[in-house]
GROMACS .gro file of N, CA and C in nm:
model
  465
    1UNK      N    1   4.562   3.501   9.440
    1UNK     CA    2   4.546   3.407   9.303
    1UNK      C    3   4.379   3.306   9.319
    2UNK      N    4   4.299   3.398   9.248
    2UNK     CA    5   4.166   3.280   9.296
    2UNK      C    6   4.198   3.139   9.165
    3UNK      N    7   4.066   3.101   9.223
    3UNK     CA    8   4.059   2.945   9.105
    3UNK      C    9   4.034   2.962   8.962
    4UNK      N   10   4.104   2.952   8.881
    4UNK     CA   11   4.121   2.888   8.752
    4UNK      C   12   3.981   2.900   8.705
    5UNK      N   13   3.870   2.896   8.789
    5UNK     CA   14   3.741   2.852   8.741
    5UNK      C   15   3.679   3.012   8.802
    6UNK      N   16   3.742   3.111   8.851
    6UNK     CA   17   3.637   3.225   8.931
    6UNK      C   18   3.696   3.354   8.827
    7UNK      N   19   3.622   3.460   8.790
    7UNK     CA   20   3.661   3.548   8.790
    7UNK      C   21   3.736   3.626   8.784
    8UNK      N   22   3.826   3.726   8.749
    8UNK     CA   23   3.948   3.754   8.865
    8UNK      C   24   3.857   3.890   8.905
    9UNK      N   25   3.936   3.950   9.026
    9UNK     CA   26   3.869   4.087   9.071
    9UNK      C   27   3.960   4.173   9.059
   10UNK      N   28   3.915   4.275   9.083
   10UNK     CA   29   4.013   4.389   9.019
   10UNK      C   30   4.153   4.409   9.139
   11UNK      N   31   4.122   4.337   9.223
   11UNK     CA   32   4.243   4.326   9.271
   11UNK      C   33   4.373   4.192   9.322
   12UNK      N   34   4.321   4.086   9.235
   12UNK     CA   35   4.343   4.002   9.154
   12UNK      C   36   4.430   4.067   9.036
   13UNK      N   37   4.344   4.163   8.950
   13UNK     CA   38   4.430   4.223   8.823
   13UNK      C   39   4.536   4.304   8.863
   14UNK      N   40   4.537   4.355   8.986
   14UNK     CA   41   4.630   4.458   9.062
   14UNK      C   42   4.783   4.371   9.031
   15UNK      N   43   4.741   4.262   9.161
   15UNK     CA   44   4.839   4.169   9.130
   15UNK      C   45   4.908   4.151   9.030
   16UNK      N   46   4.879   4.078   8.916
   16UNK     CA   47   4.875   4.069   8.820
   16UNK      C   48   4.960   4.170   8.754
   17UNK      N   49   4.881   4.235   8.781
   17UNK     CA   50   4.956   4.386   8.671
   17UNK      C   51   5.071   4.423   8.773
   18UNK      N   52   5.131   4.395   8.855
   18UNK     CA   53   5.256   4.427   8.950
   18UNK      C   54   5.373   4.305   8.923
   19UNK      N   55   5.310   4.187   8.915
   19UNK     CA   56   5.391   4.096   8.868
   19UNK      C   57   5.459   4.118   8.762
   20UNK      N   58   5.383   4.134   8.623
   20UNK     CA   59   5.420   4.196   8.528
   20UNK      C   60   5.560   4.284   8.554
   21UNK      N   61   5.500   4.387   8.620
   21UNK     CA   62   5.629   4.503   8.614
   21UNK      C   63   5.725   4.428   8.675
   22UNK      N   64   5.755   4.337   8.759
   22UNK     CA   65   5.846   4.327   8.815
   22UNK      C   66   5.924   4.249   8.729
   23UNK      N   67   5.822   4.168   8.627
   23UNK     CA   68   5.933   4.051   8.551
   23UNK      C   69   5.994   4.148   8.420
   24UNK      N   70   5.916   4.275   8.378
   24UNK     CA   71   5.903   4.353   8.294
   24UNK      C   72   6.082   4.451   8.367
   25UNK      N   73   6.046   4.492   8.479
   25UNK     CA   74   6.217   4.488   8.589
   25UNK      C   75   6.305   4.434   8.562
   26UNK      N   76   6.305   4.266   8.598
   26UNK     CA   77   6.392   4.232   8.566
   26UNK      C   78   6.462   4.154   8.399
   27UNK      N   79   6.346   4.188   8.366
   27UNK     CA   80   6.389   4.192   8.176
   27UNK      C   81   6.455   4.265   8.151
   28UNK      N   82   6.425   4.419   8.166
   28UNK     CA   83   6.493   4.467   8.112
   28UNK      C   84   6.588   4.507   8.179
   29UNK      N   85   6.676   4.460   8.339
   29UNK     CA   86   6.777   4.497   8.404
   29UNK      C   87   6.871   4.355   8.358
   30UNK      N   88   6.841   4.285   8.320
   30UNK     CA   89   6.886   4.142   8.242
   30UNK      C   90   6.975   4.177   8.120
   31UNK      N   91   6.854   4.254   8.093
   31UNK     CA   92   6.936   4.274   7.897
   31UNK      C   93   7.026   4.381   7.912
   32UNK      N   94   6.961   4.519   8.032
   32UNK     CA   95   7.083   4.581   8.014
   32UNK      C   96   7.202   4.560   8.019
   33UNK      N   97   7.276   4.465   8.129
   33UNK     CA   98   7.361   4.405   8.227
   33UNK      C   99   7.416   4.316   8.121
   34UNK      N  100   7.354   4.235   8.049
   34UNK     CA  101   7.415   4.180   7.954
   34UNK      C  102   7.478   4.254   7.849
   35UNK      N  103   7.425   4.341   7.777
   35UNK     CA  104   7.475   4.414   7.674
   35UNK      C  105   7.570   4.489   7.697
   36UNK      N  106   7.568   4.594   7.845
   36UNK     CA  107   7.711   4.653   7.860
   36UNK      C  108   7.848   4.516   7.925
   37UNK      N  109   7.775   4.414   7.998
   37UNK     CA  110   7.902   4.324   8.025
   37UNK      C  111   8.003   4.257   7.887
   38UNK      N  112   7.877   4.244   7.753
   38UNK     CA  113   7.911   4.199   7.644
   38UNK      C  114   8.039   4.335   7.524
   39UNK      N  115   7.968   4.433   7.587
   39UNK     CA  116   8.059   4.553   7.564
   39UNK      C  117   8.220   4.556   7.642
   40UNK      N  118   8.198   4.548   7.759
   40UNK     CA  119   8.312   4.559   7.808
   40UNK      C  120   8.417   4.454   7.817
   41UNK      N  121   8.341   4.404   7.783
   41UNK     CA  122   8.412   4.216   7.758
   41UNK      C  123   8.506   4.229   7.590
   42UNK      N  124   8.453   4.282   7.513
   42UNK     CA  125   8.485   4.330   7.365
   42UNK      C  126   8.559   4.400   7.385
   43UNK      N  127   8.575   4.547   7.426
   43UNK     CA  128   8.675   4.621   7.425
   43UNK      C  129   8.766   4.569   7.513
   44UNK      N  130   8.767   4.515   7.640
   44UNK     CA  131   8.910   4.399   7.662
   44UNK      C  132   8.955   4.372   7.602
   45UNK      N  133   8.881   4.244   7.540
   45UNK     CA  134   8.960   4.173   7.448
   45UNK      C  135   9.041   4.224   7.366
   46UNK      N  136   8.948   4.290   7.284
   46UNK     CA  137   9.015   4.393   7.180
   46UNK      C  138   9.149   4.458   7.218
   47UNK      N  139   9.141   4.564   7.325
   47UNK     CA  140   9.274   4.626   7.375
   47UNK      C  141   9.405   4.528   7.407
   48UNK      N  142   9.310   4.399   7.452
   48UNK     CA  143   9.427   4.284   7.509
   48UNK      C  144   9.494   4.273   7.403
   49UNK      N  145   9.432   4.233   7.315
   49UNK     CA  146   9.467   4.166   7.096
   49UNK      C  147   9.528   4.275   7.113
   50UNK      N  148   9.522   4.375   7.083
   50UNK     CA  149   9.617   4.420   7.018
   50UNK      C  150   9.754   4.543   7.129
   51UNK      N  151   9.761   4.466   7.274
   51UNK     CA  152   9.878   4.465   7.356
   51UNK      C  153   9.809   4.659   7.347
   52UNK      N  154   9.721   4.743   7.391
   52UNK     CA  155   9.730   4.840   7.427
   52UNK      C  156   9.749   4.841   7.539
   53UNK      N  157   9.865   4.996   7.596
   53UNK     CA  158   9.871   4.981   7.736
   53UNK      C  159   9.753   5.072   7.785
   54UNK      N  160   9.651   5.123   7.801
   54UNK     CA  161   9.526   5.152   7.827
   54UNK      C  162   9.445   5.032   7.796
   55UNK      N  163   9.351   4.981   7.861
   55UNK     CA  164   9.270   4.854   7.827
   55UNK      C  165   9.133   4.939   7.835
   56UNK      N  166   9.127   5.079   7.870
   56UNK     CA  167   8.924   5.142   7.803
   56UNK      C  168   8.862   5.077   7.866
   57UNK      N  169   8.892   5.026   8.024
   57UNK     CA  170   8.761   4.955   8.087
   57UNK      C  171   8.753   5.035   8.194
   58UNK      N  172   8.629   5.090   8.292
   58UNK     CA  173   8.690   5.168   8.446
   58UNK      C  174   8.632   4.997   8.472
   59UNK      N  175   8.772   4.950   8.631
   59UNK     CA  176   8.798   4.872   8.715
   59UNK      C  177   8.627   4.832   8.761
   60UNK      N  178   8.591   4.928   8.828
   60UNK     CA  179   8.502   4.935   8.862
   60UNK      C  180   8.350   4.931   8.811
   61UNK      N  181   8.361   4.966   8.694
   61UNK     CA  182   8.191   4.951   8.533
   61UNK      C  183   8.258   4.817   8.540
   62UNK      N  184   8.367   4.770   8.519
   62UNK     CA  185   8.390   4.594   8.462
   62UNK      C  186   8.324   4.513   8.582
   63UNK      N  187   8.392   4.531   8.703
   63UNK     CA  188   8.343   4.437   8.805
   63UNK      C  189   8.202   4.435   8.897
   64UNK      N  190   8.144   4.565   8.835
   64UNK     CA  191   7.954   4.573   8.878
   64UNK      C  192   7.908   4.491   8.778
   65UNK      N  193   7.955   4.568   8.601
   65UNK     CA  194   7.860   4.488   8.543
   65UNK      C  195   7.878   4.350   8.511
   66UNK      N  196   8.024   4.331   8.484
   66UNK     CA  197   8.030   4.142   8.514
   66UNK      C  198   7.931   4.081   8.636
   67UNK      N  199   7.950   4.130   8.712
   67UNK     CA  200   7.878   4.074   8.865
   67UNK      C  201   7.726   4.065   8.833
   68UNK      N  202   7.668   4.184   8.779
   68UNK     CA  203   7.532   4.209   8.685
   68UNK      C  204   7.487   4.072   8.631
   69UNK      N  205   7.547   4.054   8.526
   69UNK     CA  206   7.572   3.958   8.389
   69UNK      C  207   7.566   3.850   8.459
   70UNK      N  208   7.619   3.796   8.541
   70UNK     CA  209   7.668   3.704   8.640
   70UNK      C  210   7.500   3.664   8.704
   71UNK      N  211   7.436   3.764   8.758
   71UNK     CA  212   7.274   3.793   8.772
   71UNK      C  213   7.183   3.734   8.736
   72UNK      N  214   7.231   3.823   8.592
   72UNK     CA  215   7.147   3.783   8.502
   72UNK      C  216   7.154   3.625   8.476
   73UNK      N  217   7.227   3.598   8.463
   73UNK     CA  218   7.250   3.488   8.426
   73UNK      C  219   7.197   3.382   8.474
   74UNK      N  220   7.225   3.370   8.642
   74UNK     CA  221   7.191   3.313   8.718
   74UNK      C  222   6.998   3.241   8.704
   75UNK      N  223   6.932   3.410   8.710
   75UNK     CA  224   6.813   3.401   8.663
   75UNK      C  225   6.768   3.348   8.511
   76UNK      N  226   6.870   3.343   8.384
   76UNK     CA  227   6.817   3.206   8.276
   76UNK      C  228   6.820   3.053   8.352
   77UNK      N  229   6.895   3.017   8.451
   77UNK     CA  230   6.925   2.895   8.502
   77UNK      C  231   6.783   2.837   8.582
   78UNK      N  232   6.686   2.951   8.650
   78UNK     CA  233   6.672   2.949   8.793
   78UNK      C  234   6.492   2.955   8.635
   79UNK      N  235   6.553   2.953   8.523
   79UNK     CA  236   6.452   3.000   8.486
   79UNK      C  237   6.292   3.109   8.462
   80UNK      N  238   6.341   3.195   8.500
   80UNK     CA  239   6.268   3.355   8.546
   80UNK      C  240   6.334   3.419   8.411
   81UNK      N  241   6.419   3.396   8.332
   81UNK     CA  242   6.440   3.476   8.206
   81UNK      C  243   6.489   3.344   8.089
   82UNK      N  244   6.473   3.409   7.986
   82UNK     CA  245   6.507   3.328   7.876
   82UNK      C  246   6.575   3.426   7.760
   83UNK      N  247   6.684   3.441   7.713
   83UNK     CA  248   6.713   3.443   7.585
   83UNK      C  249   6.745   3.370   7.472
   84UNK      N  250   6.858   3.441   7.381
   84UNK     CA  251   6.893   3.340   7.253
   84UNK      C  252   6.976   3.242   7.276
   85UNK      N  253   7.014   3.196   7.392
   85UNK     CA  254   7.088   3.093   7.430
   85UNK      C  255   7.027   3.035   7.537
   86UNK      N  256   7.071   2.904   7.560
   86UNK     CA  257   7.019   2.820   7.699
   86UNK      C  258   7.162   2.861   7.761
   87UNK      N  259   7.152   2.895   7.840
   87UNK     CA  260   7.282   2.940   8.000
   87UNK      C  261   7.278   2.829   8.082
   88UNK      N  262   7.404   2.804   8.127
   88UNK     CA  263   7.465   2.674   8.200
   88UNK      C  264   7.507   2.755   8.266
   89UNK      N  265   7.545   2.643   8.414
   89UNK     CA  266   7.635   2.655   8.485
   89UNK      C  267   7.742   2.677   8.451
   90UNK      N  268   7.811   2.639   8.425
   90UNK     CA  269   7.929   2.619   8.325
   90UNK      C  270   7.939   2.759   8.269
   91UNK      N  271   7.848   2.819   8.187
   91UNK     CA  272   7.858   2.910   8.165
   91UNK      C  273   7.907   3.030   8.250
   92UNK      N  274   7.801   3.044   8.317
   92UNK     CA  275   7.850   3.149   8.470
   92UNK      C  276   7.979   3.120   8.518
   93UNK      N  277   8.000   3.004   8.565
   93UNK     CA  278   8.118   2.954   8.608
   93UNK      C  279   8.277   3.062   8.523
   94UNK      N  280   8.244   3.048   8.392
   94UNK     CA  281   8.315   3.094   8.268
   94UNK      C  282   8.339   3.203   8.299
   95UNK      N  283   8.186   3.259   8.330
   95UNK     CA  284   8.190   3.412   8.307
   95UNK      C  285   8.261   3.507   8.450
   96UNK      N  286   8.269   3.356   8.575
   96UNK     CA  287   8.317   3.409   8.688
   96UNK      C  288   8.448   3.449   8.706
   97UNK      N  289   8.542   3.341   8.559
   97UNK     CA  290   8.684   3.336   8.618
   97UNK      C  291   8.716   3.477   8.496
   98UNK      N  292   8.623   3.531   8.385
   98UNK     CA  293   8.669   3.611   8.269
   98UNK      C  294   8.677   3.738   8.413
   99UNK      N  295   8.563   3.753   8.481
   99UNK     CA  296   8.572   3.827   8.531
   99UNK      C  297   8.668   3.881   8.639
  100UNK      N  298   8.682   3.750   8.700
  100UNK     CA  299   8.852   3.729   8.775
  100UNK      C  300   8.963   3.818   8.730
  101UNK      N  301   8.990   3.728   8.544
  101UNK     CA  302   9.068   3.745   8.485
  101UNK      C  303   9.155   3.883   8.457
  102UNK      N  304   8.964   3.968   8.408
  102UNK     CA  305   8.971   4.080   8.353
  102UNK      C  306   9.023   4.174   8.455
  103UNK      N  307   8.963   4.178   8.572
  103UNK     CA  308   8.995   4.258   8.697
  103UNK      C  309   9.154   4.248   8.743
  104UNK      N  310   9.186   4.130   8.702
  104UNK     CA  311   9.351   4.134   8.711
  104UNK      C  312   9.405   4.232   8.663
  105UNK      N  313   9.403   4.182   8.524
  105UNK     CA  314   9.449   4.283   8.364
  105UNK      C  315   9.416   4.400   8.418
  106UNK      N  316   9.308   4.494   8.490
  106UNK     CA  317   9.231   4.592   8.516
  106UNK      C  318   9.350   4.704   8.581
  107UNK      N  319   9.325   4.593   8.742
  107UNK     CA  320   9.403   4.644   8.841
  107UNK      C  321   9.595   4.659   8.835
  108UNK      N  322   9.645   4.475   8.778
  108UNK     CA  323   9.771   4.537   8.807
  108UNK      C  324   9.815   4.441   8.659
  109UNK      N  325   9.796   4.475   8.525
  109UNK     CA  326   9.844   4.466   8.380
  109UNK      C  327   9.869   4.315   8.388
  110UNK      N  328   9.813   4.197   8.484
  110UNK     CA  329   9.822   4.055   8.429
  110UNK      C  330   9.729   4.014   8.357
  111UNK      N  331   9.814   4.000   8.248
  111UNK     CA  332   9.692   3.930   8.086
  111UNK      C  333   9.796   3.796   8.088
  112UNK      N  334   9.629   3.749   8.111
  112UNK     CA  335   9.643   3.606   8.145
  112UNK      C  336   9.597   3.548   7.965
  113UNK      N  337   9.712   3.473   7.914
  113UNK     CA  338   9.692   3.411   7.840
  113UNK      C  339   9.498   3.364   7.767
  114UNK      N  340   9.471   3.323   7.887
  114UNK     CA  341   9.336   3.261   7.883
  114UNK      C  342   9.233   3.300   7.870
  115UNK      N  343   9.234   3.477   7.893
  115UNK     CA  344   9.146   3.558   7.897
  115UNK      C  345   9.046   3.583   7.763
  116UNK      N  346   9.158   3.596   7.597
  116UNK     CA  347   9.120   3.618   7.544
  116UNK      C  348   9.015   3.490   7.461
  117UNK      N  349   9.038   3.350   7.451
  117UNK     CA  350   8.961   3.294   7.390
  117UNK      C  351   8.855   3.286   7.562
  118UNK      N  352   8.884   3.292   7.638
  118UNK     CA  353   8.744   3.308   7.767
  118UNK      C  354   8.658   3.404   7.699
  119UNK      N  355   8.673   3.507   7.689
  119UNK     CA  356   8.660   3.631   7.630
  119UNK      C  357   8.504   3.609   7.530
  120UNK      N  358   8.587   3.552   7.417
  120UNK     CA  359   8.527   3.472   7.304
  120UNK      C  360   8.404   3.384   7.300
  121UNK      N  361   8.455   3.282   7.435
  121UNK     CA  362   8.322   3.162   7.474
  121UNK      C  363   8.221   3.237   7.594
  122UNK      N  364   8.253   3.370   7.675
  122UNK     CA  365   8.141   3.419   7.724
  122UNK      C  366   8.059   3.517   7.650
  123UNK      N  367   8.130   3.593   7.554
  123UNK     CA  368   7.998   3.639   7.444
  123UNK      C  369   7.879   3.591   7.324
  124UNK      N  370   7.966   3.396   7.364
  124UNK     CA  371   7.872   3.334   7.222
  124UNK      C  372   7.761   3.294   7.316
  125UNK      N  373   7.801   3.257   7.463
  125UNK     CA  374   7.725   3.217   7.528
  125UNK      C  375   7.591   3.326   7.557
  126UNK      N  376   7.625   3.412   7.570
  126UNK     CA  377   7.502   3.525   7.595
  126UNK      C  378   7.434   3.589   7.504
  127UNK      N  379   7.504   3.546   7.397
  127UNK     CA  380   7.427   3.619   7.227
  127UNK      C  381   7.428   3.511   7.158
  128UNK      N  382   7.504   3.315   7.167
  128UNK     CA  383   7.485   3.257   7.064
  128UNK      C  384   7.551   3.285   6.921
  129UNK      N  385   7.514   3.269   6.814
  129UNK     CA  386   7.538   3.238   6.659
  129UNK      C  387   7.593   3.430   6.628
  130UNK      N  388   7.552   3.502   6.687
  130UNK     CA  389   7.534   3.635   6.652
  130UNK      C  390   7.587   3.710   6.698
  131UNK      N  391   7.703   3.651   6.822
  131UNK     CA  392   7.791   3.718   6.925
  131UNK      C  393   7.833   3.836   6.866
  132UNK      N  394   7.919   3.820   6.707
  132UNK     CA  395   8.036   3.939   6.671
  132UNK      C  396   7.953   3.954   6.657
  133UNK      N  397   7.891   4.016   6.513
  133UNK     CA  398   7.785   4.183   6.529
  133UNK      C  399   7.728   4.251   6.704
  134UNK      N  400   7.647   4.135   6.729
  134UNK     CA  401   7.567   4.225   6.876
  134UNK      C  402   7.678   4.260   6.950
  135UNK      N  403   7.839   4.174   6.986
  135UNK     CA  404   7.938   4.274   7.058
  135UNK      C  405   8.008   4.361   7.034
  136UNK      N  406   7.991   4.381   6.904
  136UNK     CA  407   8.067   4.564   6.829
  136UNK      C  408   7.908   4.714   6.910
  137UNK      N  409   7.813   4.610   6.854
  137UNK     CA  410   7.712   4.711   6.915
  137UNK      C  411   7.686   4.723   7.087
  138UNK      N  412   7.772   4.572   7.085
  138UNK     CA  413   7.733   4.646   7.285
  138UNK      C  414   7.855   4.736   7.338
  139UNK      N  415   7.969   4.702   7.258
  139UNK     CA  416   8.095   4.788   7.279
  139UNK      C  417   8.055   4.934   7.259
  140UNK      N  418   8.027   4.962   7.155
  140UNK     CA  419   7.939   5.107   7.103
  140UNK      C  420   7.869   5.151   7.238
  141UNK      N  421   7.763   5.053   7.334
  141UNK     CA  422   7.701   5.148   7.399
  141UNK      C  423   7.774   5.138   7.501
  142UNK      N  424   7.900   5.084   7.543
  142UNK     CA  425   7.975   5.038   7.660
  142UNK      C  426   8.029   5.185   7.664
  143UNK      N  427   8.115   5.227   7.537
  143UNK     CA  428   8.238   5.348   7.566
  143UNK      C  429   8.118   5.451   7.531
  144UNK      N  430   7.988   5.475   7.489
  144UNK     CA  431   7.927   5.570   7.529
  144UNK      C  432   7.872   5.607   7.706
  145UNK      N  433   7.835   5.497   7.758
  145UNK     CA  434   7.855   5.477   7.890
  145UNK      C  435   7.924   5.551   7.928
  146UNK      N  436   8.054   5.493   7.902
  146UNK     CA  437   8.172   5.526   8.008
  146UNK      C  438   8.179   5.656   7.963
  147UNK      N  439   8.203   5.726   7.863
  147UNK     CA  440   8.220   5.882   7.831
  147UNK      C  441   8.137   5.951   7.951
  148UNK      N  442   7.931   5.915   7.940
  148UNK     CA  443   7.897   5.943   8.034
  148UNK      C  444   7.957   5.955   8.174
  149UNK      N  445   7.987   5.911   8.256
  149UNK     CA  446   8.073   5.883   8.344
  149UNK      C  447   8.175   5.918   8.371
  150UNK      N  448   8.285   5.888   8.256
  150UNK     CA  449   8.375   5.899   8.283
  150UNK      C  450   8.440   5.999   8.152
  151UNK      N  451   8.409   6.110   8.114
  151UNK     CA  452   8.425   6.170   8.009
  151UNK      C  453   8.594   6.177   7.967
  152UNK      N  454   8.704   6.182   8.063
  152UNK     CA  455   8.801   6.192   8.012
  152UNK      C  456   8.877   6.094   7.990
  153UNK      N  457   8.815   5.945   7.987
  153UNK     CA  458   8.917   5.810   7.958
  153UNK      C  459   8.988   5.779   7.841
  154UNK      N  460   8.900   5.870   7.753
  154UNK     CA  461   8.971   5.794   7.582
  154UNK      C  462   8.875   5.668   7.531
  155UNK      N  463   8.797   5.649   7.625
  155UNK     CA  464   8.664   5.540   7.513
  155UNK      C  465   8.564   5.593   7.509
   0.00000   0.00000   0.00000
Protein backbone atom coordinates (compact mmCIF):
# COMPACT_ATOMS: atom_id res chain seq x y z
CA UNK A 1 0.00 0.00 0.00
CA UNK A 2 1.55 3.33 -1.00
CA UNK A 3 1.83 6.35 1.25
CA UNK A 4 -1.49 8.29 1.28
CA UNK A 5 0.14 11.25 -0.52
CA UNK A 6 1.37 9.08 -3.43
CA UNK A 7 -0.89 8.33 -6.39
CA UNK A 8 -2.17 4.78 -6.78
CA UNK A 9 -0.56 2.60 -9.40
CA UNK A 10 -2.43 -0.09 -11.33
CA UNK A 11 -0.99 -2.74 -8.98
CA UNK A 12 -2.24 -0.82 -5.94
CA UNK A 13 -5.71 -0.49 -7.45
CA UNK A 14 -5.78 -4.24 -8.15
CA UNK A 15 -4.81 -4.95 -4.51
CA UNK A 16 -7.67 -2.72 -3.32
CA UNK A 17 -10.09 -4.47 -5.71
CA UNK A 18 -9.03 -7.88 -4.37
CA UNK A 19 -9.52 -6.74 -0.82
CA UNK A 20 -12.93 -5.40 -1.73
CA UNK A 21 -13.87 -8.71 -3.33
CA UNK A 22 -12.70 -10.53 -0.21
CA UNK A 23 -14.78 -8.23 1.96
CA UNK A 24 -17.77 -8.67 -0.35
CA UNK A 25 -17.37 -12.45 -0.20
CA UNK A 26 -17.20 -12.31 3.60
CA UNK A 27 -20.29 -10.14 3.78
CA UNK A 28 -22.16 -12.40 1.36
CA UNK A 29 -21.17 -15.54 3.29
CA UNK A 30 -22.11 -13.97 6.62
CA UNK A 31 -25.46 -12.74 5.30
CA UNK A 32 -26.46 -16.16 3.96
CA UNK A 33 -25.18 -17.99 7.05
CA UNK A 34 -27.18 -15.67 9.31
CA UNK A 35 -30.29 -15.85 7.15
CA UNK A 36 -30.35 -19.65 7.01
CA UNK A 37 -29.43 -20.00 10.69
CA UNK A 38 -32.35 -17.81 11.73
CA UNK A 39 -34.59 -19.75 9.36
CA UNK A 40 -33.61 -23.07 10.90
CA UNK A 41 -33.92 -21.63 14.40
CA UNK A 42 -37.45 -20.43 13.62
CA UNK A 43 -38.49 -23.75 12.05
CA UNK A 44 -37.12 -25.79 14.97
CA UNK A 45 -38.54 -23.48 17.66
CA UNK A 46 -41.99 -23.47 16.01
CA UNK A 47 -42.01 -27.26 15.66
CA UNK A 48 -41.05 -27.71 19.31
CA UNK A 49 -43.63 -25.15 20.44
CA UNK A 50 -46.35 -27.02 18.52
CA UNK A 51 -45.11 -30.36 19.89
CA UNK A 52 -44.45 -31.77 16.41
CA UNK A 53 -42.82 -35.19 16.29
CA UNK A 54 -40.93 -34.18 13.11
CA UNK A 55 -38.79 -31.15 13.92
CA UNK A 56 -38.41 -30.41 10.19
CA UNK A 57 -34.71 -29.56 10.21
CA UNK A 58 -31.92 -31.75 8.89
CA UNK A 59 -29.44 -32.27 11.78
CA UNK A 60 -26.39 -31.79 9.52
CA UNK A 61 -27.84 -28.58 8.05
CA UNK A 62 -28.55 -27.35 11.59
CA UNK A 63 -25.03 -28.02 12.80
CA UNK A 64 -23.28 -26.60 9.75
CA UNK A 65 -25.45 -23.52 9.47
CA UNK A 66 -25.34 -22.56 13.13
CA UNK A 67 -21.58 -23.10 13.18
CA UNK A 68 -21.30 -20.76 10.18
CA UNK A 69 -23.52 -18.19 11.92
CA UNK A 70 -21.26 -18.35 14.97
CA UNK A 71 -18.32 -17.63 12.67
CA UNK A 72 -20.15 -14.66 11.17
CA UNK A 73 -20.92 -13.39 14.66
CA UNK A 74 -17.23 -13.60 15.55
CA UNK A 75 -16.44 -11.50 12.47
CA UNK A 76 -18.82 -8.87 13.87
CA UNK A 77 -16.95 -8.93 17.17
CA UNK A 78 -13.62 -8.58 15.33
CA UNK A 79 -15.02 -5.55 13.51
CA UNK A 80 -14.81 -7.03 10.02
CA UNK A 81 -18.60 -7.04 9.66
CA UNK A 82 -21.39 -4.80 10.82
CA UNK A 83 -25.07 -5.58 10.99
CA UNK A 84 -28.34 -4.43 12.44
CA UNK A 85 -27.18 -5.23 15.98
CA UNK A 86 -23.99 -5.17 18.02
CA UNK A 87 -22.88 -8.75 18.52
CA UNK A 88 -21.22 -9.63 21.82
CA UNK A 89 -19.30 -12.63 23.07
CA UNK A 90 -22.38 -13.48 25.17
CA UNK A 91 -24.45 -13.59 21.97
CA UNK A 92 -22.00 -16.09 20.46
CA UNK A 93 -22.09 -18.18 23.63
CA UNK A 94 -25.91 -18.22 23.51
CA UNK A 95 -25.76 -19.32 19.86
CA UNK A 96 -23.38 -22.15 20.78
CA UNK A 97 -25.72 -23.22 23.56
CA UNK A 98 -28.67 -23.11 21.17
CA UNK A 99 -26.74 -25.17 18.60
CA UNK A 100 -26.09 -27.82 21.26
CA UNK A 101 -29.69 -27.90 22.50
CA UNK A 102 -31.01 -28.02 18.95
CA UNK A 103 -28.63 -30.82 18.02
CA UNK A 104 -29.81 -32.81 21.04
CA UNK A 105 -33.44 -32.26 20.06
CA UNK A 106 -32.79 -33.31 16.47
CA UNK A 107 -30.71 -36.39 17.27
CA UNK A 108 -32.31 -37.78 20.42
CA UNK A 109 -35.60 -35.95 20.74
CA UNK A 110 -34.43 -34.25 23.96
CA UNK A 111 -36.40 -30.99 24.11
CA UNK A 112 -34.99 -28.63 26.69
CA UNK A 113 -37.41 -26.01 28.02
CA UNK A 114 -34.53 -23.54 27.56
CA UNK A 115 -34.52 -24.02 23.77
CA UNK A 116 -37.54 -21.82 22.96
CA UNK A 117 -36.53 -18.73 24.94
CA UNK A 118 -32.92 -19.14 23.84
CA UNK A 119 -34.01 -19.33 20.19
CA UNK A 120 -35.89 -16.03 20.55
CA UNK A 121 -32.85 -14.36 22.15
CA UNK A 122 -30.55 -15.59 19.38
CA UNK A 123 -32.85 -14.40 16.59
CA UNK A 124 -33.16 -11.00 18.23
CA UNK A 125 -29.40 -10.70 18.70
CA UNK A 126 -28.93 -11.27 14.96
CA UNK A 127 -31.78 -9.17 13.55
CA UNK A 128 -32.65 -6.70 16.29
CA UNK A 129 -36.20 -5.50 16.90
CA UNK A 130 -37.37 -6.67 13.45
CA UNK A 131 -36.49 -10.29 14.23
CA UNK A 132 -40.06 -11.63 14.01
CA UNK A 133 -40.62 -10.53 10.42
CA UNK A 134 -37.06 -11.40 9.42
CA UNK A 135 -37.31 -14.87 10.97
CA UNK A 136 -40.51 -15.70 9.06
CA UNK A 137 -38.80 -14.73 5.81
CA UNK A 138 -35.64 -16.61 6.77
CA UNK A 139 -37.68 -19.73 7.55
CA UNK A 140 -39.17 -19.68 4.05
CA UNK A 141 -35.65 -19.50 2.57
CA UNK A 142 -34.46 -22.33 4.81
CA UNK A 143 -37.44 -24.49 3.83
CA UNK A 144 -36.71 -23.87 0.14
CA UNK A 145 -33.05 -24.78 0.64
CA UNK A 146 -34.03 -27.89 2.58
CA UNK A 147 -36.40 -28.95 -0.23
CA UNK A 148 -33.61 -28.49 -2.75
CA UNK A 149 -31.26 -30.82 -0.86
CA UNK A 150 -33.81 -33.09 0.85
CA UNK A 151 -36.84 -33.19 -1.52
CA UNK A 152 -38.85 -35.77 0.41
CA UNK A 153 -38.44 -34.22 3.85
CA UNK A 154 -41.78 -32.39 4.05
CA UNK A 155 -40.42 -28.95 4.97
